[in-house]
PDB file of C-alpha atoms in Angstrom:
ATOM      1  CA  UNK O 235      23.507 -49.860  -5.325  1.00  0.00           C
ATOM      2  CA  UNK O 236      20.122 -48.415  -5.762  1.00  0.00           C
ATOM      3  CA  UNK O 237      21.387 -44.876  -5.412  1.00  0.00           C
ATOM      4  CA  UNK O 238      20.854 -41.774  -8.039  1.00  0.00           C
ATOM      5  CA  UNK O 239      23.520 -41.144  -9.989  1.00  0.00           C
ATOM      6  CA  UNK O 240      23.596 -37.676  -9.635  1.00  0.00           C
ATOM      7  CA  UNK O 241      24.029 -37.972  -6.075  1.00  0.00           C
ATOM      8  CA  UNK O 242      26.557 -41.135  -6.576  1.00  0.00           C
ATOM      9  CA  UNK O 243      28.829 -38.668  -8.140  1.00  0.00           C
ATOM     10  CA  UNK O 244      28.703 -36.386  -5.536  1.00  0.00           C
ATOM     11  CA  UNK O 245      29.131 -38.698  -2.465  1.00  0.00           C
ATOM     12  CA  UNK O 246      31.458 -41.071  -4.334  1.00  0.00           C
ATOM     13  CA  UNK O 247      34.169 -39.938  -1.847  1.00  0.00           C
ATOM     14  CA  UNK O 248      32.814 -41.196   0.853  1.00  0.00           C
ATOM     15  CA  UNK O 249      31.579 -44.447  -0.036  1.00  0.00           C
ATOM     16  CA  UNK O 250      34.953 -45.337  -1.368  1.00  0.00           C
ATOM     17  CA  UNK O 251      36.278 -44.813   2.073  1.00  0.00           C
ATOM     18  CA  UNK O 252      36.878 -48.027   4.416  1.00  0.00           C
ATOM     19  CA  UNK O 253      33.810 -47.225   6.459  1.00  0.00           C
ATOM     20  CA  UNK O 254      31.294 -47.162   3.989  1.00  0.00           C
ATOM     21  CA  UNK O 255      32.353 -50.363   2.770  1.00  0.00           C
ATOM     22  CA  UNK O 256      32.095 -51.993   5.748  1.00  0.00           C
ATOM     23  CA  UNK O 257      28.968 -50.211   6.743  1.00  0.00           C
ATOM     24  CA  UNK O 258      27.404 -52.255   3.324  1.00  0.00           C
ATOM     25  CA  UNK O 259      28.677 -55.416   4.182  1.00  0.00           C
ATOM     26  CA  UNK O 260      26.710 -55.082   7.589  1.00  0.00           C
ATOM     27  CA  UNK O 261      23.540 -53.716   6.439  1.00  0.00           C
ATOM     28  CA  UNK O 262      23.608 -56.395   3.290  1.00  0.00           C
ATOM     29  CA  UNK O 263      23.827 -59.084   6.216  1.00  0.00           C
ATOM     30  CA  UNK O 264      20.877 -57.759   7.766  1.00  0.00           C
ATOM     31  CA  UNK O 265      18.683 -57.748   4.878  1.00  0.00           C
ATOM     32  CA  UNK O 266      19.811 -61.402   3.933  1.00  0.00           C
ATOM     33  CA  UNK O 267      19.282 -62.777   7.201  1.00  0.00           C
ATOM     34  CA  UNK O 268      16.453 -60.538   8.667  1.00  0.00           C
ATOM     35  CA  UNK O 269      14.654 -59.208   5.217  1.00  0.00           C
ATOM     36  CA  UNK O 270      11.289 -58.951   6.406  1.00  0.00           C
ATOM     37  CA  UNK O 271      12.290 -57.423   9.620  1.00  0.00           C
ATOM     38  CA  UNK O 272      14.543 -54.438   8.227  1.00  0.00           C
ATOM     39  CA  UNK O 273      13.064 -51.069   7.492  1.00  0.00           C
ATOM     40  CA  UNK O 274      13.097 -49.416   5.096  1.00  0.00           C
ATOM     41  CA  UNK O 275      12.360 -52.346   2.639  1.00  0.00           C
ATOM     42  CA  UNK O 276      16.180 -52.748   0.917  1.00  0.00           C
ATOM     43  CA  UNK O 277      14.913 -51.084  -2.563  1.00  0.00           C
ATOM     44  CA  UNK O 278      13.759 -47.830  -0.927  1.00  0.00           C
ATOM     45  CA  UNK O 279      16.815 -47.964   1.448  1.00  0.00           C
ATOM     46  CA  UNK O 280      18.158 -44.643  -0.779  1.00  0.00           C
ATOM     47  CA  UNK O 281      14.720 -43.056  -1.268  1.00  0.00           C
ATOM     48  CA  UNK O 282      15.617 -39.941  -0.046  1.00  0.00           C
ATOM     49  CA  UNK O 283      18.193 -39.058  -2.700  1.00  0.00           C
ATOM     50  CA  UNK O 284      16.272 -41.032  -5.361  1.00  0.00           C
ATOM     51  CA  UNK O 285      13.222 -38.558  -5.975  1.00  0.00           C
ATOM     52  CA  UNK O 286      15.437 -35.533  -7.001  1.00  0.00           C
ATOM     53  CA  UNK O 287      18.804 -34.438  -8.278  1.00  0.00           C
ATOM     54  CA  UNK O 288      21.390 -33.224  -5.800  1.00  0.00           C
ATOM     55  CA  UNK O 289      21.476 -29.859  -8.167  1.00  0.00           C
ATOM     56  CA  UNK O 290      17.799 -29.265  -6.912  1.00  0.00           C
ATOM     57  CA  UNK O 291      18.400 -29.421  -2.962  1.00  0.00           C
ATOM     58  CA  UNK O 292      16.091 -26.777  -1.345  1.00  0.00           C
ATOM     59  CA  UNK O 293      15.473 -27.993   1.878  1.00  0.00           C
ATOM     60  CA  UNK O 294      17.278 -30.418   4.222  1.00  0.00           C
ATOM     61  CA  UNK O 295      14.891 -31.866   7.279  1.00  0.00           C
ATOM     62  CA  UNK O 296      16.685 -33.950   9.521  1.00  0.00           C
ATOM     63  CA  UNK O 297      15.421 -37.374  11.337  1.00  0.00           C
ATOM     64  CA  UNK O 298      16.877 -39.674  13.446  1.00  0.00           C
ATOM     65  CA  UNK O 299      16.124 -43.487  12.499  1.00  0.00           C
ATOM     66  CA  UNK O 300      13.477 -45.035  10.448  1.00  0.00           C
ATOM     67  CA  UNK O 301      10.262 -45.827  12.132  1.00  0.00           C
ATOM     68  CA  UNK O 302      10.495 -49.316  13.547  1.00  0.00           C
ATOM     69  CA  UNK O 303       6.693 -50.503  12.512  1.00  0.00           C
ATOM     70  CA  UNK O 304       5.848 -53.142  10.071  1.00  0.00           C
ATOM     71  CA  UNK O 305       4.763 -51.232   6.974  1.00  0.00           C
ATOM     72  CA  UNK O 306       5.505 -47.559   8.077  1.00  0.00           C
ATOM     73  CA  UNK O 307       9.181 -46.594   6.709  1.00  0.00           C
ATOM     74  CA  UNK O 308       9.689 -45.383   3.046  1.00  0.00           C
ATOM     75  CA  UNK O 309      12.962 -44.350   3.451  1.00  0.00           C
ATOM     76  CA  UNK O 310      12.488 -40.658   4.227  1.00  0.00           C
ATOM     77  CA  UNK O 311      12.203 -38.988   7.715  1.00  0.00           C
ATOM     78  CA  UNK O 312       8.999 -38.518   9.084  1.00  0.00           C
ATOM     79  CA  UNK O 313       7.774 -39.998   5.841  1.00  0.00           C
ATOM     80  CA  UNK O 314       4.911 -42.990   5.709  1.00  0.00           C
ATOM     81  CA  UNK O 315       3.854 -45.288   3.425  1.00  0.00           C
ATOM     82  CA  UNK O 316       0.363 -43.995   1.709  1.00  0.00           C
ATOM     83  CA  UNK O 317      -2.049 -46.122   3.448  1.00  0.00           C
ATOM     84  CA  UNK O 318      -0.521 -45.596   7.348  1.00  0.00           C
ATOM     85  CA  UNK O 319      -3.396 -44.532   9.424  1.00  0.00           C
ATOM     86  CA  UNK O 320      -3.198 -43.329  12.199  1.00  0.00           C
ATOM     87  CA  UNK O 321      -0.428 -41.122  11.097  1.00  0.00           C
ATOM     88  CA  UNK O 322       2.391 -41.213  13.755  1.00  0.00           C
ATOM     89  CA  UNK O 323       2.193 -38.807  16.384  1.00  0.00           C
ATOM     90  CA  UNK O 324       5.201 -36.855  15.247  1.00  0.00           C
ATOM     91  CA  UNK O 325       4.196 -36.550  11.277  1.00  0.00           C
ATOM     92  CA  UNK O 326       0.445 -35.542  13.021  1.00  0.00           C
ATOM     93  CA  UNK O 327       2.133 -32.601  14.568  1.00  0.00           C
ATOM     94  CA  UNK O 328       3.977 -31.640  11.721  1.00  0.00           C
ATOM     95  CA  UNK O 329       0.605 -31.367  10.007  1.00  0.00           C
ATOM     96  CA  UNK O 330      -0.723 -29.505  12.738  1.00  0.00           C
ATOM     97  CA  UNK O 331       2.037 -26.909  12.285  1.00  0.00           C
ATOM     98  CA  UNK O 332       1.662 -26.475   8.509  1.00  0.00           C
ATOM     99  CA  UNK O 333      -2.388 -26.436   9.309  1.00  0.00           C
ATOM    100  CA  UNK O 334      -1.761 -23.542  11.973  1.00  0.00           C
ATOM    101  CA  UNK O 335       0.941 -21.955   9.850  1.00  0.00           C
ATOM    102  CA  UNK O 336      -0.248 -22.172   6.359  1.00  0.00           C
ATOM    103  CA  UNK O 337      -3.736 -22.857   6.679  1.00  0.00           C
ATOM    104  CA  UNK O 338      -3.688 -26.028   4.873  1.00  0.00           C
ATOM    105  CA  UNK O 339      -5.804 -28.931   5.775  1.00  0.00           C
ATOM    106  CA  UNK O 340      -4.503 -32.236   6.693  1.00  0.00           C
ATOM    107  CA  UNK O 341      -3.283 -34.321   3.768  1.00  0.00           C
ATOM    108  CA  UNK O 342      -5.031 -37.506   2.325  1.00  0.00           C
ATOM    109  CA  UNK O 343      -1.831 -39.459   3.136  1.00  0.00           C
ATOM    110  CA  UNK O 344       1.898 -39.227   5.483  1.00  0.00           C
ATOM    111  CA  UNK O 345       3.815 -40.029   2.485  1.00  0.00           C
ATOM    112  CA  UNK O 346       5.985 -37.248   1.783  1.00  0.00           C
ATOM    113  CA  UNK O 347       7.457 -38.146  -1.317  1.00  0.00           C
ATOM    114  CA  UNK O 348       5.589 -35.296  -2.909  1.00  0.00           C
ATOM    115  CA  UNK O 349       7.722 -32.945  -0.757  1.00  0.00           C
ATOM    116  CA  UNK O 350      11.213 -34.846  -1.799  1.00  0.00           C
ATOM    117  CA  UNK O 351      10.048 -34.153  -5.158  1.00  0.00           C
ATOM    118  CA  UNK O 352      10.475 -30.479  -4.764  1.00  0.00           C
ATOM    119  CA  UNK O 353      13.663 -30.421  -3.414  1.00  0.00           C
ATOM    120  CA  UNK O 354      13.545 -31.436   0.105  1.00  0.00           C
ATOM    121  CA  UNK O 355      15.848 -33.895   1.456  1.00  0.00           C
ATOM    122  CA  UNK O 356      14.026 -35.774   4.029  1.00  0.00           C
ATOM    123  CA  UNK O 357      17.163 -37.467   5.718  1.00  0.00           C
ATOM    124  CA  UNK O 358      17.471 -39.605   8.896  1.00  0.00           C
ATOM    125  CA  UNK O 359      20.856 -40.073  10.804  1.00  0.00           C
ATOM    126  CA  UNK O 360      20.265 -43.684  10.056  1.00  0.00           C
ATOM    127  CA  UNK O 361      19.402 -45.432   7.558  1.00  0.00           C
ATOM    128  CA  UNK O 362      17.783 -48.689   8.866  1.00  0.00           C
ATOM    129  CA  UNK O 363      16.318 -50.324  11.748  1.00  0.00           C
ATOM    130  CA  UNK O 364      15.298 -53.867  13.012  1.00  0.00           C
ATOM    131  CA  UNK O 365      11.447 -54.103  13.345  1.00  0.00           C
ATOM    132  CA  UNK O 366      10.481 -53.029  16.933  1.00  0.00           C
ATOM    133  CA  UNK O 367      13.740 -51.741  17.978  1.00  0.00           C
ATOM    134  CA  UNK O 368      14.319 -48.195  17.581  1.00  0.00           C
ATOM    135  CA  UNK O 369      17.676 -46.887  17.287  1.00  0.00           C
ATOM    136  CA  UNK O 370      18.944 -50.493  16.755  1.00  0.00           C
ATOM    137  CA  UNK O 371      21.317 -49.452  13.907  1.00  0.00           C
ATOM    138  CA  UNK O 372      22.611 -46.442  15.615  1.00  0.00           C
ATOM    139  CA  UNK O 373      26.480 -46.573  15.784  1.00  0.00           C
ATOM    140  CA  UNK O 374      27.244 -48.839  12.844  1.00  0.00           C
ATOM    141  CA  UNK O 375      28.556 -45.991  10.607  1.00  0.00           C
ATOM    142  CA  UNK O 376      25.381 -44.264   9.435  1.00  0.00           C
ATOM    143  CA  UNK O 377      26.067 -41.280  11.184  1.00  0.00           C
ATOM    144  CA  UNK O 378      29.302 -40.901   9.579  1.00  0.00           C
ATOM    145  CA  UNK O 379      27.727 -41.339   6.106  1.00  0.00           C
ATOM    146  CA  UNK O 380      24.737 -38.962   6.739  1.00  0.00           C
ATOM    147  CA  UNK O 381      27.221 -36.222   8.394  1.00  0.00           C
ATOM    148  CA  UNK O 382      29.370 -36.150   5.353  1.00  0.00           C
ATOM    149  CA  UNK O 383      25.925 -36.130   3.231  1.00  0.00           C
ATOM    150  CA  UNK O 384      25.570 -32.317   5.398  1.00  0.00           C
ATOM    151  CA  UNK O 385      28.848 -31.167   4.699  1.00  0.00           C
ATOM    152  CA  UNK O 386      28.614 -31.628   0.888  1.00  0.00           C
ATOM    153  CA  UNK O 387      25.311 -29.696   0.944  1.00  0.00           C
ATOM    154  CA  UNK O 388      26.800 -27.145   2.824  1.00  0.00           C
ATOM    155  CA  UNK O 389      30.132 -26.647   0.859  1.00  0.00           C
ATOM    156  CA  UNK O 390      28.858 -27.516  -2.611  1.00  0.00           C
ATOM    157  CA  UNK O 391      25.281 -25.814  -2.377  1.00  0.00           C
ATOM    158  CA  UNK O 392      23.963 -22.157  -1.042  1.00  0.00           C
ATOM    159  CA  UNK O 393      20.925 -21.304   0.064  1.00  0.00           C
ATOM    160  CA  UNK O 394      19.769 -24.344   1.333  1.00  0.00           C
ATOM    161  CA  UNK O 395      17.337 -24.146   4.105  1.00  0.00           C
ATOM    162  CA  UNK O 396      17.775 -26.725   6.938  1.00  0.00           C
ATOM    163  CA  UNK O 397      15.198 -27.453   9.593  1.00  0.00           C
ATOM    164  CA  UNK O 398      16.782 -28.713  12.740  1.00  0.00           C
ATOM    165  CA  UNK O 399      14.191 -30.393  15.348  1.00  0.00           C
ATOM    166  CA  UNK O 400      15.105 -31.434  18.758  1.00  0.00           C
ATOM    167  CA  UNK O 401      18.772 -31.540  20.448  1.00  0.00           C
ATOM    168  CA  UNK O 402      20.220 -34.506  18.104  1.00  0.00           C
ATOM    169  CA  UNK O 403      19.324 -32.851  14.954  1.00  0.00           C
ATOM    170  CA  UNK O 404      20.251 -29.326  16.233  1.00  0.00           C
ATOM    171  CA  UNK O 405      23.762 -30.766  17.049  1.00  0.00           C
ATOM    172  CA  UNK O 406      24.525 -31.127  13.333  1.00  0.00           C
ATOM    173  CA  UNK O 407      24.778 -27.152  12.753  1.00  0.00           C
ATOM    174  CA  UNK O 408      28.515 -27.740  13.456  1.00  0.00           C
ATOM    175  CA  UNK O 409      28.510 -28.931   9.791  1.00  0.00           C
ATOM    176  CA  UNK O 410      26.645 -26.408   8.251  1.00  0.00           C
ATOM    177  CA  UNK O 411      28.275 -23.025   6.752  1.00  0.00           C
ATOM    178  CA  UNK O 412      25.533 -20.681   8.196  1.00  0.00           C
ATOM    179  CA  UNK O 413      26.502 -17.754   5.987  1.00  0.00           C
ATOM    180  CA  UNK O 414      25.666 -19.524   3.001  1.00  0.00           C
ATOM    181  CA  UNK O 415      22.656 -21.410   4.327  1.00  0.00           C
ATOM    182  CA  UNK O 416      19.339 -20.515   6.429  1.00  0.00           C
ATOM    183  CA  UNK O 417      19.178 -22.448   9.653  1.00  0.00           C
ATOM    184  CA  UNK O 418      15.539 -23.176  11.494  1.00  0.00           C
ATOM    185  CA  UNK O 419      15.564 -24.647  14.895  1.00  0.00           C
ATOM    186  CA  UNK O 420      13.182 -25.995  17.135  1.00  0.00           C
ATOM    187  CA  UNK O 421      12.221 -28.528  19.622  1.00  0.00           C
ATOM    188  CA  UNK O 422      10.918 -32.046  18.159  1.00  0.00           C
ATOM    189  CA  UNK O 423       7.993 -32.597  17.245  1.00  0.00           C
ATOM    190  CA  UNK O 424       7.196 -35.538  19.130  1.00  0.00           C
ATOM    191  CA  UNK O 425       4.073 -35.038  21.476  1.00  0.00           C
ATOM    192  CA  UNK O 426       6.566 -35.193  24.739  1.00  0.00           C
ATOM    193  CA  UNK O 427       8.075 -31.471  23.230  1.00  0.00           C
ATOM    194  CA  UNK O 428       6.022 -30.042  20.308  1.00  0.00           C
ATOM    195  CA  UNK O 429       4.190 -27.910  22.804  1.00  0.00           C
ATOM    196  CA  UNK O 430       7.576 -26.448  24.283  1.00  0.00           C
ATOM    197  CA  UNK O 431       8.223 -24.790  20.708  1.00  0.00           C
ATOM    198  CA  UNK O 432       7.576 -26.971  17.663  1.00  0.00           C
ATOM    199  CA  UNK O 433       3.798 -25.663  17.624  1.00  0.00           C
ATOM    200  CA  UNK O 434       4.065 -21.836  16.470  1.00  0.00           C
ATOM    201  CA  UNK O 435       7.359 -22.048  15.056  1.00  0.00           C
ATOM    202  CA  UNK O 436       6.198 -21.078  11.773  1.00  0.00           C
ATOM    203  CA  UNK O 437       9.419 -22.995   9.956  1.00  0.00           C
ATOM    204  CA  UNK O 438       7.168 -23.960   6.457  1.00  0.00           C
ATOM    205  CA  UNK O 439       6.247 -20.014   6.132  1.00  0.00           C
ATOM    206  CA  UNK O 440       9.801 -18.880   6.781  1.00  0.00           C
ATOM    207  CA  UNK O 441      11.166 -21.691   4.526  1.00  0.00           C
ATOM    208  CA  UNK O 442       9.244 -20.205   1.693  1.00  0.00           C
ATOM    209  CA  UNK O 443       9.568 -16.667   2.445  1.00  0.00           C
ATOM    210  CA  UNK O 444      13.570 -17.426   2.181  1.00  0.00           C
ATOM    211  CA  UNK O 445      12.827 -19.294  -1.207  1.00  0.00           C
ATOM    212  CA  UNK O 446      11.110 -16.664  -2.512  1.00  0.00           C
ATOM    213  CA  UNK O 447      13.555 -13.993  -1.518  1.00  0.00           C
ATOM    214  CA  UNK O 448      16.316 -16.225  -3.316  1.00  0.00           C
ATOM    215  CA  UNK O 449      14.148 -16.696  -6.419  1.00  0.00           C
ATOM    216  CA  UNK O 450      14.228 -20.264  -5.976  1.00  0.00           C
ATOM    217  CA  UNK O 451      10.381 -21.270  -6.212  1.00  0.00           C
ATOM    218  CA  UNK O 452       8.393 -22.056  -2.600  1.00  0.00           C
ATOM    219  CA  UNK O 453       7.784 -25.809  -1.456  1.00  0.00           C
ATOM    220  CA  UNK O 454       4.055 -26.795  -1.633  1.00  0.00           C
ATOM    221  CA  UNK O 455       3.586 -28.096   1.750  1.00  0.00           C
TER     222      UNK O 455
END
């Protein structure tokens, strides 16, 4: 399994449980039978964890599942491969809010690995998807694993910023100790809801203000 040894040590109790063993059997079967139609590619399945260590987690942003469009998903929620144009609509709205909030111009590409390398965990609730079928791997066991990830971060870390966008992400707040961490919520950045509170939420400046107060160093968004 291509998972950073630092994270693997933290998550080992979950990965030894029967549900996770069964999940990996299913996921490997999907890749073996439909390798060109399961996203992200297998080498990037745990990409969200592999760009920084558990000790360096500063921010957690929650998504739902990978983009079901070929060539888009790279293992990080909301992120796309560097050559993808135009940006997916939710990602485009995220960049609009950053431009408004921080005065930063749109980036050259939508690959958010640059955020992950600064300690931002871009975690989808479900880590795989079949081409053209959003939510196709919902309910096979990923949610139990990613909920456990959130709980481990909540329990073992302090002063992590959790950005929860949309009702599904906000529902995960019950897994987080709000006395130890900073939780920011808003509607989802999708075009269907962004104008009802995502635009103007200022989550990016609020995150950096909190991190600065805690002496943790700001994220370059």
